[in-house]
Short mmCIF file of C-alpha atoms in Angstrom, two decimals:
data_model
loop_
_atom_site.label_atom_id
_atom_site.label_comp_id
_atom_site.label_asym_id
_atom_site.label_seq_id
_atom_site.Cartn_x
_atom_site.Cartn_y
_atom_site.Cartn_z
CA MET A 84 0.00 0.00 0.00
CA ALA A 85 1.41 3.35 -1.02
CA ARG A 86 2.00 5.88 1.73
CA PRO A 87 1.99 9.70 1.37
CA ALA A 88 5.28 10.77 -0.16
CA THR A 89 7.62 13.04 1.81
CA GLN A 90 10.23 15.32 0.30
CA SER A 91 13.75 14.16 1.15
CA ALA A 92 17.11 13.83 -0.50
CA ALA A 93 16.92 10.06 -0.16
CA ALA A 94 13.51 9.79 -1.78
CA LYS A 95 13.46 7.92 -5.06
CA PRO A 96 10.95 8.54 -7.82
CA LYS A 97 8.38 5.78 -8.19
CA ARG A 98 9.08 3.65 -11.21
CA GLY A 99 6.15 3.32 -13.57
CA PRO A 100 5.42 0.81 -16.30
CA GLY A 101 6.74 3.07 -19.08
CA GLU A 102 4.86 4.08 -22.19
CA ALA A 103 4.92 0.61 -23.76
CA GLY A 104 3.76 -0.89 -20.48
CA LYS A 105 0.97 1.68 -20.19
CA LEU A 106 -0.26 0.88 -23.69
CA TYR A 107 -0.25 -2.84 -22.92
CA LEU A 108 -2.05 -2.38 -19.60
CA ALA A 109 -4.60 -0.04 -21.20
CA ALA A 110 -5.32 -2.62 -23.91
CA TYR A 111 -5.54 -5.43 -21.34
CA ASN A 112 -7.93 -3.48 -19.10
CA LEU A 113 -10.08 -2.45 -22.05
CA PHE A 114 -10.25 -6.06 -23.28
CA GLN A 115 -11.22 -7.38 -19.84
CA CYS A 116 -13.76 -4.59 -19.31
CA ALA A 117 -15.38 -5.36 -22.66
CA GLY A 118 -15.32 -9.10 -21.94
CA TRP A 119 -17.06 -8.83 -18.59
CA GLY A 120 -19.50 -6.34 -20.08
CA TYR A 121 -20.36 -8.94 -22.71
CA ILE A 122 -20.86 -11.61 -20.03
CA LEU A 123 -23.16 -9.29 -18.06
CA PHE A 124 -25.16 -8.47 -21.20
CA CYS A 125 -25.57 -12.17 -22.05
CA THR A 126 -26.54 -12.98 -18.45
CA LEU A 127 -29.23 -10.31 -18.21
CA GLN A 128 -30.54 -11.00 -21.72
CA TYR A 129 -30.84 -14.71 -20.97
CA LEU A 130 -32.65 -14.13 -17.66
CA LEU A 131 -35.05 -11.60 -19.20
CA HIS A 132 -35.89 -13.71 -22.24
CA LYS A 133 -35.75 -17.25 -20.82
CA LYS A 134 -36.95 -16.41 -17.28
CA THR A 135 -35.10 -19.44 -15.91
CA LEU A 136 -31.72 -20.28 -14.43
CA LYS A 137 -31.50 -23.53 -16.35
CA GLY A 138 -28.99 -23.21 -19.15
CA LEU A 139 -27.60 -19.83 -18.01
CA TRP A 140 -24.12 -21.17 -17.30
CA THR A 141 -24.02 -22.90 -20.68
CA GLU A 142 -24.80 -19.54 -22.30
CA VAL A 143 -21.91 -17.69 -20.65
CA SER A 144 -19.50 -20.48 -19.70
CA CYS A 145 -16.96 -20.08 -22.53
CA ALA A 146 -16.58 -16.33 -22.05
CA THR A 147 -16.47 -16.59 -18.25
CA GLU A 148 -13.89 -19.38 -18.32
CA PHE A 149 -11.72 -17.44 -20.78
CA PHE A 150 -11.76 -14.03 -19.11
CA GLN A 151 -11.47 -15.39 -15.57
CA THR A 152 -8.49 -17.57 -16.53
CA LEU A 153 -6.94 -14.66 -18.45
CA ALA A 154 -6.79 -12.79 -15.13
CA LEU A 155 -3.77 -14.96 -14.21
CA LEU A 156 -1.81 -12.47 -16.32
CA GLU A 157 -2.32 -10.01 -13.47
CA VAL A 158 -0.01 -12.10 -11.29
CA VAL A 159 2.62 -11.78 -14.03
CA HIS A 160 2.00 -8.02 -14.11
CA CYS A 161 2.83 -7.89 -10.39
CA VAL A 162 5.92 -10.09 -10.68
CA VAL A 163 7.51 -8.14 -13.56
CA GLY A 164 6.71 -4.77 -11.98
CA LEU A 165 4.07 -3.47 -14.37
CA VAL A 166 1.83 -2.83 -11.35
CA SER A 167 2.69 -2.37 -7.68
CA SER A 168 0.12 -4.79 -6.23
CA SER A 169 1.08 -7.86 -4.20
CA ALA A 170 1.52 -10.89 -6.45
CA PHE A 171 0.53 -13.23 -3.59
CA LEU A 172 -2.73 -11.45 -2.73
CA THR A 173 -3.59 -11.14 -6.41
CA LEU A 174 -2.99 -14.87 -6.93
CA ILE A 175 -5.14 -15.82 -3.91
CA GLN A 176 -8.08 -13.73 -5.13
CA ILE A 177 -7.86 -15.13 -8.66
CA LEU A 178 -7.46 -18.75 -7.52
CA SER A 179 -10.62 -18.53 -5.39
CA ARG A 180 -12.65 -17.74 -8.49
CA LEU A 181 -10.83 -20.25 -10.66
CA MET A 182 -11.66 -22.86 -8.02
CA VAL A 183 -15.37 -22.08 -8.43
CA VAL A 184 -15.17 -22.07 -12.24
CA TRP A 185 -12.88 -25.03 -12.99
CA GLY A 186 -13.28 -26.97 -9.73
CA ILE A 187 -17.05 -26.70 -9.30
CA LEU A 188 -19.09 -25.32 -12.19
CA VAL A 189 -17.33 -27.10 -15.06
CA PRO A 190 -17.12 -30.64 -13.58
CA VAL A 191 -20.44 -30.55 -11.65
CA PRO A 192 -23.32 -29.63 -14.02
CA GLU A 193 -25.84 -29.82 -11.17
CA SER A 194 -24.22 -26.77 -9.56
CA GLN A 195 -25.02 -24.62 -12.58
CA ASP A 196 -28.79 -24.29 -12.12
CA GLN A 197 -29.18 -22.63 -8.71
CA TYR A 198 -29.40 -19.05 -7.47
CA GLY A 199 -25.74 -18.91 -6.50
CA ILE A 200 -24.79 -18.78 -10.18
CA VAL A 201 -26.75 -15.55 -10.73
CA MET A 202 -25.32 -13.99 -7.59
CA LEU A 203 -21.73 -14.67 -8.51
CA LEU A 204 -22.08 -13.86 -12.22
CA VAL A 205 -23.72 -10.46 -11.68
CA ALA A 206 -21.37 -9.59 -8.80
CA TRP A 207 -18.26 -10.65 -10.73
CA CYS A 208 -19.32 -8.77 -13.86
CA LEU A 209 -20.17 -5.48 -12.16
CA ALA A 210 -17.05 -5.61 -10.01
CA GLU A 211 -14.76 -6.35 -12.94
CA ILE A 212 -16.31 -3.80 -15.29
CA THR A 213 -15.76 -0.99 -12.78
CA ARG A 214 -12.34 -2.30 -11.72
CA TYR A 215 -10.88 -2.58 -15.20
CA ALA A 216 -12.43 0.71 -16.32
CA PHE A 217 -10.92 2.40 -13.25
CA TYR A 218 -7.47 0.90 -13.82
CA GLY A 219 -7.49 1.70 -17.53
CA THR A 220 -8.43 5.36 -17.11
CA SER A 221 -6.14 5.81 -14.09
CA LEU A 222 -3.13 4.90 -16.23
CA TYR A 223 -3.46 8.29 -17.91
CA ASN A 224 -4.85 10.18 -14.90
CA SER A 225 -8.21 10.51 -16.65
CA CYS A 226 -10.46 8.61 -14.25
CA PRO A 227 -13.65 10.58 -13.51
CA TYR A 228 -14.68 10.88 -9.86
CA LEU A 229 -17.94 8.98 -10.48
CA LEU A 230 -16.02 5.95 -11.77
CA ALA A 231 -13.63 6.09 -8.80
CA TRP A 232 -16.61 6.28 -6.46
CA CYS A 233 -18.18 3.23 -8.14
CA ARG A 234 -14.90 1.32 -7.93
CA TYR A 235 -14.57 1.93 -4.20
CA SER A 236 -18.27 1.75 -3.26
CA PHE A 237 -19.88 -1.04 -5.29
CA PHE A 238 -17.85 -3.67 -3.42
CA LEU A 239 -19.89 -2.92 -0.28
CA VAL A 240 -22.70 -4.90 -1.92
CA LEU A 241 -20.94 -6.84 -4.68
CA TYR A 242 -18.25 -8.48 -2.54
CA PRO A 243 -20.64 -10.08 0.00
CA THR A 244 -23.00 -11.01 -2.85
CA GLY A 245 -20.25 -12.64 -4.89
CA VAL A 246 -18.82 -14.52 -1.91
CA SER A 247 -22.30 -15.74 -0.95
CA GLY A 248 -22.88 -16.93 -4.51
CA GLU A 249 -19.57 -18.78 -4.53
CA ILE A 250 -20.34 -20.51 -1.21
CA VAL A 251 -23.89 -21.44 -2.29
CA THR A 252 -22.50 -22.91 -5.52
CA MET A 253 -19.84 -24.97 -3.74
CA VAL A 254 -22.30 -26.26 -1.14
CA ALA A 255 -24.74 -27.24 -3.92
CA ALA A 256 -21.99 -29.23 -5.64
CA LEU A 257 -20.78 -31.14 -2.56
CA PRO A 258 -23.30 -34.05 -2.65
CA TYR A 259 -22.48 -34.76 -6.30
CA ILE A 260 -18.74 -34.51 -5.68
CA ARG A 261 -19.05 -37.08 -2.89
CA GLN A 262 -21.32 -39.34 -4.90
CA ARG A 263 -18.94 -39.48 -7.88
CA GLY A 264 -15.67 -39.42 -5.97
CA LEU A 265 -14.65 -36.46 -8.10
CA PHE A 266 -10.90 -35.64 -8.01
CA THR A 267 -10.55 -38.03 -5.04
CA PHE A 268 -7.59 -40.41 -4.70
CA PRO A 269 -8.12 -42.96 -1.90
CA LEU A 270 -5.49 -45.25 -0.44
CA PRO A 271 -4.01 -47.64 -1.32
CA ASN A 272 -2.45 -46.44 -4.57
CA GLN A 273 0.97 -46.51 -6.24
CA LEU A 274 1.87 -43.03 -5.04
CA ASN A 275 0.88 -43.81 -1.43
CA PHE A 276 -0.93 -40.49 -1.39
CA SER A 277 -4.58 -39.75 -0.68
CA PHE A 278 -6.68 -36.71 -1.51
CA ASP A 279 -10.32 -36.22 -0.60
CA TYR A 280 -11.80 -33.50 -2.79
CA PRO A 281 -15.04 -33.03 -0.78
CA THR A 282 -12.93 -32.29 2.31
CA PHE A 283 -10.83 -29.87 0.28
CA VAL A 284 -13.97 -28.02 -0.89
CA ILE A 285 -15.20 -27.81 2.72
CA LEU A 286 -11.83 -26.35 3.76
CA VAL A 287 -12.04 -23.80 0.94
CA ILE A 288 -15.51 -22.78 2.14
CA ALA A 289 -14.22 -22.55 5.73
CA SER A 290 -11.33 -20.35 4.58
CA TYR A 291 -13.83 -17.62 3.69
CA VAL A 292 -14.43 -17.11 7.43
CA PRO A 293 -10.97 -15.64 8.21
CA PHE A 294 -10.17 -14.25 4.76
CA PHE A 295 -13.43 -12.43 3.98
CA PRO A 296 -13.19 -9.95 6.90
CA GLN A 297 -9.51 -9.28 6.13
CA LEU A 298 -10.07 -8.59 2.44
CA PHE A 299 -13.23 -6.61 3.11
CA GLY A 300 -11.39 -4.53 5.71
CA HIS A 301 -8.56 -3.95 3.21
CA LEU A 302 -11.10 -2.68 0.67
CA LEU A 303 -12.66 -0.38 3.27
CA LYS A 304 -9.24 1.14 3.98
CA GLN A 305 -8.68 1.64 0.26
CA ARG A 306 -12.08 3.30 -0.03
CA LYS A 307 -11.28 5.72 2.77
CA ARG A 308 -7.86 6.52 1.33
CA PHE A 309 -9.04 7.14 -2.24
CA LEU A 310 -12.41 8.80 -1.66
CA ALA A 311 -11.98 10.81 1.55
CA PRO A 312 -9.61 13.42 0.03
CA ALA A 313 -11.99 14.03 -2.88
CA ASP A 314 -14.97 14.27 -0.54
CA ASP A 315 -13.11 16.76 1.70
CA SER A 316 -12.14 18.95 -1.25
CA LYS A 317 -15.73 19.03 -2.44
CA ARG A 318 -16.90 20.24 0.97
CA LYS A 319 -14.39 23.11 1.07
#
């Protein structure tokens, strides 16, 4: 987290991504913003026209799988210094969604037709559209205040909604995972190694208990840091 800069002889100028890096990041953010906008459009259109959850995931699965997996590039962006975010925290946040997509929704069709899918799709789409639009415009210091406000305010509703949708989806998949022994390797086997996927899913669900308050608190601090100065200047 960046702290307020102080003038000193030892202070070093912050290294940015450079012009080529900015162009790449702008293109990446625009592409992701457009992709999640397309997913949101398809989701709402399907729900309005079909008036059913059945088949919704099939309608948006390819685009969601592609754009969510593409987000792994953001870990690379952190590692190579294009952005200043923590590579570890970025990876954790991305893996939690990839777990839901590739570990639950894709291999367990029964998890696709319940209300959790709508909750997570709408929350993911709105969060990503505002996030990528904010990052893209901020690269050139052209982010309007309204967009910044959306970026640091929508999460108050979208984050709990998305997390709830993810948990509901994983819980809905558990009976089918157990029934089929999905991704489970019991002993004895040649590797002398056992893995119980249902237990792993339960542990993932349980991990939301300590991690959700921490991440939500981190977002609240970011909101205060980014929006409070603008709010104060408007009141003066």
